[in-house]
Amino acid sequence: MTEQHKRHVVVGTIAMSLIPSVLILEPPSAPTLKHVALYLSALIGYWGIVLMLWMYLLGTKSVTALIFRDLAPVLRVHKWLGIYAIPMIFLHPLLVGLSYGANLLTFSILPSIATQYDRHVLLGQIALWLLVIIWVSSAILRSKLAFRPWKYIHYLAYVSIPFALLHVPDLGSQSTTHVFVRGYLFVLMLTFFAICILRLRSILNLDKSTYTVARHIQITKAGDYVLIARPADGSRPLRAPRRGQYVYIKLGFLSEDHPFSVTQYDEDTGQLTLAYRLAGMYTKELAKLQVGQSVHLSGPYGSFTDDLAETDTTPVVYLAGGIGITPFVDRVMSENDIREQWLFAANRSRETAVLLPQLKKELGDRCVAIYSAEQVPAANEEHGYITSTLLGKYLSDPTKYRYYLCGPPPMMQACREALAELGVPPSQVRSETFGW
Ligand SMILES: Cc1cc2nc3c(=O)[nH]c(=O)nc-3n(C[C@H](O)[C@H](O)[C@H](O)COP(=O)(O)OP(=O)(O)OC[C@H]3O[C@@H](n4cnc5c(N)ncnc54)[C@H](O)[C@@H]3O)c2cc1C
């Protein structure tokens, strides 16, 4: 089954998981506004909880990796649900307020802990406001927020889900009176606990393999490094990565884990080579790793260049920006790959052109270096950026190639536009983004 088919199956399963709420909840007893609003509020409330659980599950890579080869398409479903489906939950307090004739302020804003009922309402209010904060930060402010503040706000979802679940008993009009609804709520709670346990397994590194740093060197003054890691004695090595795949590295128990493409894999020793550029907090910590230290790896993930079977000889062009060259290294260096391969590598200067000398040796004239700040280019070097004119200068028939893009988002967008100008259909273009 292709990744796209699997994604369709997941989306279909999500849609089907909304059906039990419809079957279990008792329809309105009378066609009055009060009854209909109460029924809809319950339905939307349960749908909201189910969708939140799906988002939680789809954000758990140790689970999604069991089904998908790549995480990016799963995260796209997660993101889509978060932006377009979750706002539906905001209708829940409005409908409750409407059915009880209370105003919106009482049901969604003003806190009260006077009675048991009030305390349950308060749990729901907290869940709702946390969701509002997450939604605003992701759907409206994402491009304005730095990665980490956005990520930490996103973690509020872990608090919002239990609060949402706990506000239902003794409050949900149907869960108090219908045993099936109560049972259903219990199943949702169990699902939440099951996902928490899977998450805990990941936090405790039980789903990861331990590797030892065998070599770690700085390769440019600009802050680029090569890291070689081998499976630690007694630890189960990761599955052999396919070319162009990436692994997640975690530095310790409390560390974040970040993705890095595998530039080389040694089948005999299981040794992995990665190349990375200093970007922020995590890569600065990564750069401090000493030979002999342990790291926790998970993966491999990704399907970026999977459609390049070694038996097929479709000619290809790799368009790389900066450190975005890493997913192509193993392909270019492979002795088995006999297809026509071109590499256009865009960098600021020769100094920041990571791994290019080795790749130039392999590809010869089919390796073109483009420098935005290097004024005197040599043979097979260009000044400026990747444009349709530049590609047309080297490729006699640009439409016969399949293109693979990896680099900063503006560079990838410029490349897509250049390829469109050359008449290359989008179906011949694949891309990988270095960040979610
Ligand atoms: C599939 C994939 C393969 C990658 N391969 C390489 C590689 O071979 N070499 C390399 O130098 N870089 C690679 N990256 C990028 C690398 O993961 C980020 O540069 C690094 O995580 C930045 O973290 P930071 O804290 O140092 O920098 P920050 O400045 O905090 O982050 C910079 C940007 O990196 C992205 N990012 C941060 N944390 C994560 C995360 N946990 N998961 C996904 N994206 C994140 C965000 O878009 C963020 O805006 C890859 C990214 C992806 C998604």
XYZ file of C-alpha atoms and ligand atoms in Angstrom:
489
model
C 0.000 0.000 0.000
C 1.397 3.421 -0.909
C 1.859 6.152 1.709
C -1.008 8.061 0.062
C -3.356 5.056 0.352
C -2.391 4.614 4.002
C -3.170 8.286 4.610
C -6.600 7.855 3.007
C -7.252 4.819 5.238
C -6.298 6.851 8.329
C -8.548 9.761 7.303
C -11.395 7.273 6.665
C -10.824 5.649 10.076
C -10.906 9.075 11.748
C -14.241 9.809 10.038
C -15.610 6.403 11.112
C -14.508 6.933 14.699
C -17.049 9.779 14.894
C -19.929 7.356 14.228
C -20.134 5.677 17.707
C -21.055 9.017 19.299
C -23.978 9.322 16.861
C -25.145 5.771 17.638
C -24.784 5.979 21.394
C -26.172 9.424 22.155
C -29.927 9.566 22.489
C -31.489 11.950 19.938
C -33.341 15.030 21.256
C -36.561 14.018 23.047
C -38.466 16.979 21.568
C -37.805 19.176 18.502
C -37.333 22.274 20.655
C -34.307 24.561 20.563
C -33.406 23.554 24.128
C -33.361 19.816 23.396
C -31.726 20.013 19.985
C -29.018 22.350 21.293
C -28.311 20.010 24.226
C -28.041 16.980 21.927
C -25.736 18.804 19.500
C -23.579 20.097 22.361
C -23.071 16.520 23.593
C -22.331 15.228 20.062
C -19.836 17.997 19.345
C -18.263 17.533 22.780
C -17.625 13.814 22.162
C -16.432 14.424 18.601
C -14.052 17.044 19.972
C -12.582 14.557 22.472
C -12.255 11.853 19.780
C -10.462 14.261 17.423
C -8.146 15.440 20.198
C -7.235 11.806 20.888
C -6.515 11.283 17.191
C -4.281 14.343 17.149
C -2.459 13.038 20.204
C -2.003 9.638 18.523
C -0.884 11.076 15.176
C 1.704 13.180 17.010
C 3.199 10.032 18.607
C 5.889 8.944 16.157
C 6.583 5.592 17.814
C 2.978 4.676 16.892
C 2.673 6.281 13.468
C 6.025 4.779 12.421
C 4.407 1.337 12.743
C 2.148 2.203 9.797
C 3.870 4.995 7.858
C 7.376 5.135 6.425
C 7.379 8.923 6.569
C 6.206 11.238 9.337
C 5.546 14.324 7.195
C 2.202 13.128 5.663
C 0.943 12.008 9.099
C 1.846 15.353 10.588
C -0.067 17.020 7.741
C -3.244 15.152 8.825
C -2.497 16.092 12.468
C -2.112 19.744 11.428
C -5.237 19.711 9.258
C -7.339 18.292 12.120
C -5.927 20.877 14.514
C -6.607 23.859 12.296
C -9.942 22.952 10.685
C -11.693 20.343 12.860
C -10.807 21.429 16.400
C -12.566 24.869 16.184
C -15.801 22.878 15.999
C -15.370 22.244 19.766
C -15.738 25.971 20.399
C -19.455 25.519 19.578
C -19.880 23.156 22.544
C -20.204 25.811 25.322
C -22.325 27.991 23.049
C -24.819 25.169 22.559
C -24.810 24.233 26.249
C -25.449 27.881 27.155
C -28.215 28.039 24.569
C -29.988 24.917 25.834
C -29.876 26.027 29.482
C -30.777 29.603 28.643
C -27.537 30.728 30.322
C -25.258 33.302 28.806
C -21.934 32.547 27.150
C -19.991 34.214 29.966
C -21.259 31.686 32.509
C -20.515 28.661 30.398
C -17.172 29.495 28.944
C -15.464 32.234 30.912
C -16.482 32.879 34.528
C -14.930 30.336 36.909
C -16.858 29.036 39.910
C -16.129 26.200 42.332
C -19.163 26.499 44.614
C -20.772 23.162 43.748
C -19.690 19.806 42.328
C -21.427 20.824 39.087
C -19.511 24.145 38.974
C -16.222 22.341 39.515
C -16.906 20.092 36.509
C -17.839 23.133 34.427
C -14.525 24.694 35.475
C -12.580 21.654 34.207
C -14.329 22.065 30.860
C -13.589 25.803 30.837
C -9.894 25.133 31.439
C -9.810 22.530 28.628
C -11.555 24.927 26.297
C -9.302 27.912 26.991
C -6.169 25.824 26.651
C -7.461 24.653 23.267
C -8.201 28.234 22.226
C -4.616 29.230 23.116
C -3.172 26.264 21.171
C -5.389 26.932 18.175
C -4.579 30.664 18.012
C -0.832 29.942 18.298
C -0.957 27.288 15.548
C -3.580 28.512 13.106
C -3.061 32.268 13.355
C 0.294 33.113 14.943
C 2.469 30.172 13.808
C 4.513 32.172 11.291
C 5.087 34.950 13.857
C 6.134 32.690 16.745
C 9.597 31.151 17.147
C 9.642 27.338 16.989
C 10.086 26.664 20.717
C 7.446 29.037 22.190
C 5.021 27.520 19.673
C 6.060 23.994 20.647
C 5.710 24.605 24.395
C 2.259 26.132 23.870
C 1.412 23.021 21.856
C 2.258 20.844 24.875
C -0.785 22.374 26.651
C -2.790 19.811 24.666
C -1.503 17.140 27.068
C -3.313 19.003 29.869
C -6.361 19.943 27.856
C -7.350 16.354 26.964
C -7.564 14.994 30.562
C -9.438 18.130 31.652
C -11.880 17.690 28.764
C -12.408 14.020 29.690
C -12.772 14.683 33.406
C -15.375 17.406 33.019
C -17.897 14.977 31.501
C -18.783 12.644 34.459
C -21.519 14.144 36.658
C -22.012 16.905 34.087
C -22.584 15.462 30.619
C -26.366 15.290 30.320
C -26.183 11.869 28.650
C -23.275 10.317 30.550
C -25.143 10.787 33.834
C -28.243 9.021 32.570
C -27.081 6.490 29.951
C -24.906 3.562 30.819
C -23.659 3.119 27.223
C -22.520 6.725 27.082
C -20.733 6.269 30.400
C -19.055 3.136 28.982
C -18.050 5.031 25.851
C -16.484 7.770 27.955
C -14.582 5.106 29.867
C -13.222 3.696 26.557
C -12.068 7.201 25.542
C -10.303 7.571 28.905
C -8.600 4.182 28.449
C -7.471 5.244 24.958
C -5.928 8.378 26.433
C -4.061 6.321 29.050
C -2.844 3.889 26.377
C -1.404 6.745 24.290
C 0.182 8.245 27.441
C 1.914 4.916 28.115
C 3.239 4.814 24.541
C 4.517 8.371 24.996
C 6.122 7.446 28.298
C 7.843 4.533 26.589
C 9.354 7.034 24.178
C 10.329 9.523 26.922
C 12.128 6.687 28.717
C 13.887 5.808 25.431
C 12.450 2.271 25.465
C 11.586 2.566 21.766
C 15.070 3.820 20.832
C 18.459 2.290 20.131
C 21.597 3.413 21.893
C 24.516 4.471 19.715
C 28.016 5.561 20.629
C 29.675 8.569 19.033
C 32.577 7.121 17.032
C 33.686 10.358 15.350
C 32.572 13.971 15.573
C 34.314 16.693 13.603
C 33.652 20.279 12.610
C 33.959 20.537 8.828
C 33.406 24.261 8.198
C 34.153 27.407 10.169
C 30.510 28.365 9.609
C 29.401 25.594 12.006
C 28.882 22.399 10.038
C 29.687 19.039 11.601
C 29.924 15.380 10.667
C 28.838 12.894 13.305
C 29.491 9.157 13.025
C 27.651 6.898 15.438
C 27.880 3.125 15.831
C 25.469 0.809 17.659
C 26.469 0.633 21.344
C 27.649 -2.746 22.617
C 24.627 -4.845 23.521
C 22.124 -2.429 22.007
C 19.799 -3.399 19.177
C 20.821 -1.409 16.074
C 18.217 0.443 14.021
C 16.827 -1.112 10.872
C 19.093 -0.371 7.869
C 18.041 3.016 6.463
C 17.083 3.385 2.815
C 18.866 6.152 0.918
C 17.488 9.593 1.751
C 15.950 8.533 5.076
C 16.478 10.295 8.392
C 16.805 9.343 12.051
C 15.814 11.179 15.227
C 18.572 11.781 17.766
C 17.944 12.246 21.482
C 20.857 13.278 23.658
C 19.605 12.133 27.082
C 16.430 11.470 29.067
C 15.257 15.061 29.136
C 16.587 16.059 25.735
C 14.463 16.914 22.736
C 14.860 14.609 19.765
C 15.551 16.099 16.342
C 15.668 14.637 12.819
C 18.828 14.348 10.674
C 19.306 12.696 7.279
C 21.636 9.731 7.045
C 24.447 10.633 4.633
C 26.089 7.221 4.786
C 25.314 3.807 6.228
C 27.844 1.026 6.746
C 26.060 -2.290 6.304
C 28.827 -4.272 8.026
C 29.096 -2.233 11.229
C 25.675 -0.522 11.298
C 27.555 2.785 11.569
C 25.580 5.895 10.552
C 27.075 9.140 9.272
C 25.143 12.388 9.676
C 26.046 15.933 8.714
C 24.464 18.902 10.412
C 24.586 22.663 10.597
C 24.315 24.705 13.785
C 20.846 26.235 13.841
C 19.707 26.812 17.425
C 19.538 25.401 20.940
C 19.501 21.704 20.069
C 22.268 21.648 17.441
C 24.471 23.675 19.819
C 24.040 20.898 22.405
C 24.643 18.275 19.717
C 27.931 19.965 18.790
C 29.189 19.399 22.374
C 29.013 15.592 22.020
C 32.336 13.873 22.615
C 33.605 10.631 21.096
C 32.479 7.721 23.301
C 29.290 9.428 24.536
C 25.912 7.739 24.048
C 22.927 9.018 22.087
C 19.458 7.522 21.542
C 18.327 7.050 17.978
C 14.933 6.228 16.508
C 13.854 5.560 12.949
C 14.777 5.388 10.188
C 11.934 7.459 8.772
C 11.187 9.049 5.426
C 10.359 8.136 1.856
C 11.829 11.159 0.053
C 13.797 9.331 -2.659
C 12.091 5.928 -2.305
C 10.663 6.101 -5.828
C 14.206 5.894 -7.218
C 14.495 2.122 -7.456
C 18.023 1.079 -8.329
C 16.746 -0.875 -11.334
C 14.982 2.097 -12.891
C 17.169 4.549 -14.751
C 15.021 7.701 -14.748
C 17.479 10.620 -14.928
C 17.341 12.821 -11.848
C 18.279 16.306 -10.728
C 18.910 17.112 -7.074
C 18.409 20.764 -6.124
C 19.990 21.386 -2.718
C 20.153 24.520 -0.617
C 22.835 24.662 2.116
C 22.713 21.690 4.486
C 19.735 20.397 2.432
C 22.359 18.470 0.461
C 22.445 15.662 3.069
C 19.574 13.442 1.768
C 21.365 13.203 -1.617
C 24.858 12.284 -0.458
C 24.369 8.527 -0.180
C 22.644 8.383 -3.593
C 25.416 10.281 -5.349
C 28.155 8.236 -3.656
C 26.428 4.913 -4.424
C 28.337 2.758 -6.888
C 25.171 0.833 -7.786
C 23.292 3.873 -9.038
C 24.073 4.136 -12.738
C 21.368 6.623 -13.721
C 22.160 10.136 -14.978
C 22.350 12.260 -11.811
C 22.770 16.034 -11.602
C 23.340 18.081 -8.487
C 22.750 21.838 -8.282
C 23.956 22.933 -4.855
C 23.168 26.483 -3.762
C 25.256 27.996 -0.971
C 26.369 31.391 0.232
C 30.061 30.690 -0.388
C 32.578 27.904 -0.965
C 33.262 27.917 2.747
C 29.657 26.963 3.565
C 29.319 24.387 0.755
C 29.210 21.256 2.895
C 30.353 17.922 1.415
C 30.437 19.417 -2.099
C 34.078 18.567 -2.965
C 33.422 14.822 -2.448
C 30.209 14.948 -4.489
C 31.955 16.911 -7.263
C 34.481 14.083 -7.558
C 31.641 11.606 -8.138
C 29.543 13.695 -10.507
C 32.166 15.699 -12.407
C 30.507 18.197 -14.771
C 27.069 17.158 -13.550
C 27.716 18.940 -10.274
C 26.985 22.668 -10.431
C 27.763 24.911 -7.475
C 25.818 28.150 -7.136
C 27.136 30.791 -4.738
C 25.163 33.866 -3.742
C 28.148 35.651 -2.156
C 31.035 34.285 -4.236
C 31.836 36.846 -6.905
C 34.372 34.949 -9.068
C 32.956 31.577 -9.966
C 35.140 28.914 -11.619
C 34.154 26.169 -14.114
C 30.767 24.611 -13.274
C 30.184 27.351 -10.732
C 27.632 30.138 -10.918
C 26.991 33.350 -9.042
C 23.454 33.974 -7.784
C 20.573 31.575 -7.225
C 18.944 28.569 -8.914
C 16.760 29.963 -11.723
C 15.124 28.567 -14.871
C 17.856 30.220 -16.987
C 20.586 28.593 -14.931
C 18.981 25.132 -15.091
C 18.303 25.539 -18.828
C 22.000 26.355 -19.405
C 23.051 22.878 -18.157
C 20.046 20.637 -18.870
C 19.316 20.263 -22.585
C 15.823 18.809 -22.022
C 14.687 19.770 -18.475
C 11.367 17.934 -18.824
C 12.990 14.493 -19.015
C 14.245 14.551 -15.402
C 12.686 13.842 -12.028
C 13.579 16.578 -9.525
C 14.296 16.319 -5.784
C 14.338 19.554 -3.767
C 15.689 20.104 -0.280
C 16.679 23.398 1.297
C 15.242 26.487 2.986
C 11.533 27.067 2.119
C 12.123 30.247 -0.008
C 14.785 28.424 -2.047
C 12.435 25.467 -2.615
C 9.621 27.795 -3.681
C 11.960 29.590 -6.134
C 13.030 26.186 -7.541
C 9.399 25.068 -7.972
C 8.667 28.287 -9.893
C 11.803 27.834 -12.039
C 10.795 24.247 -12.874
C 7.266 25.358 -13.781
C 8.767 27.983 -16.136
C 10.753 25.187 -17.799
C 7.571 23.187 -18.339
C 8.360 20.467 -15.753
C 5.032 19.067 -14.464
C 4.628 19.070 -10.632
C 4.276 15.254 -10.742
C 8.008 15.104 -11.577
C 8.985 17.176 -8.533
C 9.510 15.800 -4.987
C 10.588 17.820 -1.983
C 11.601 17.409 1.643
C 11.318 20.180 4.210
C 13.869 20.365 7.044
C 11.344 21.278 9.734
C 7.722 20.666 10.662
C 13.297 15.179 7.728
C 14.365 16.132 8.239
C 15.699 15.877 7.973
C 16.685 16.769 8.424
N 18.004 16.538 8.144
C 18.953 17.421 8.540
C 20.339 17.224 8.239
O 20.709 16.218 7.627
N 21.217 18.153 8.654
C 20.836 19.275 9.333
O 21.686 20.103 9.682
N 19.524 19.500 9.620
C 18.585 18.604 9.254
N 17.270 18.829 9.569
C 16.932 20.039 10.305
C 17.255 19.849 11.765
O 16.409 18.866 12.334
C 17.019 21.208 12.448
O 17.949 22.128 11.933
C 17.280 21.110 13.907
O 16.294 20.293 14.471
C 17.214 22.509 14.466
O 17.098 22.483 15.853
P 17.768 23.650 16.733
O 17.193 23.625 18.087
O 19.245 23.560 16.646
O 17.388 24.977 15.950
P 16.096 25.898 16.035
O 16.547 27.248 15.587
O 15.426 25.806 17.326
O 15.160 25.257 14.938
C 15.275 25.645 13.603
C 14.128 25.026 12.826
O 14.303 23.593 12.797
C 13.027 22.959 12.829
N 12.974 22.063 13.995
C 13.395 22.303 15.244
N 13.177 21.255 16.028
C 12.622 20.305 15.259
C 12.160 18.991 15.481
N 12.253 18.403 16.690
N 11.617 18.321 14.445
C 11.524 18.887 13.240
N 11.948 20.126 12.965
C 12.482 20.832 13.942
C 11.968 24.038 12.944
O 11.448 24.309 11.671
C 12.740 25.218 13.448
O 12.155 26.429 13.061
C 16.297 17.931 9.150
C 14.944 18.157 9.433
C 13.988 17.272 8.987
C 12.534 17.533 9.298
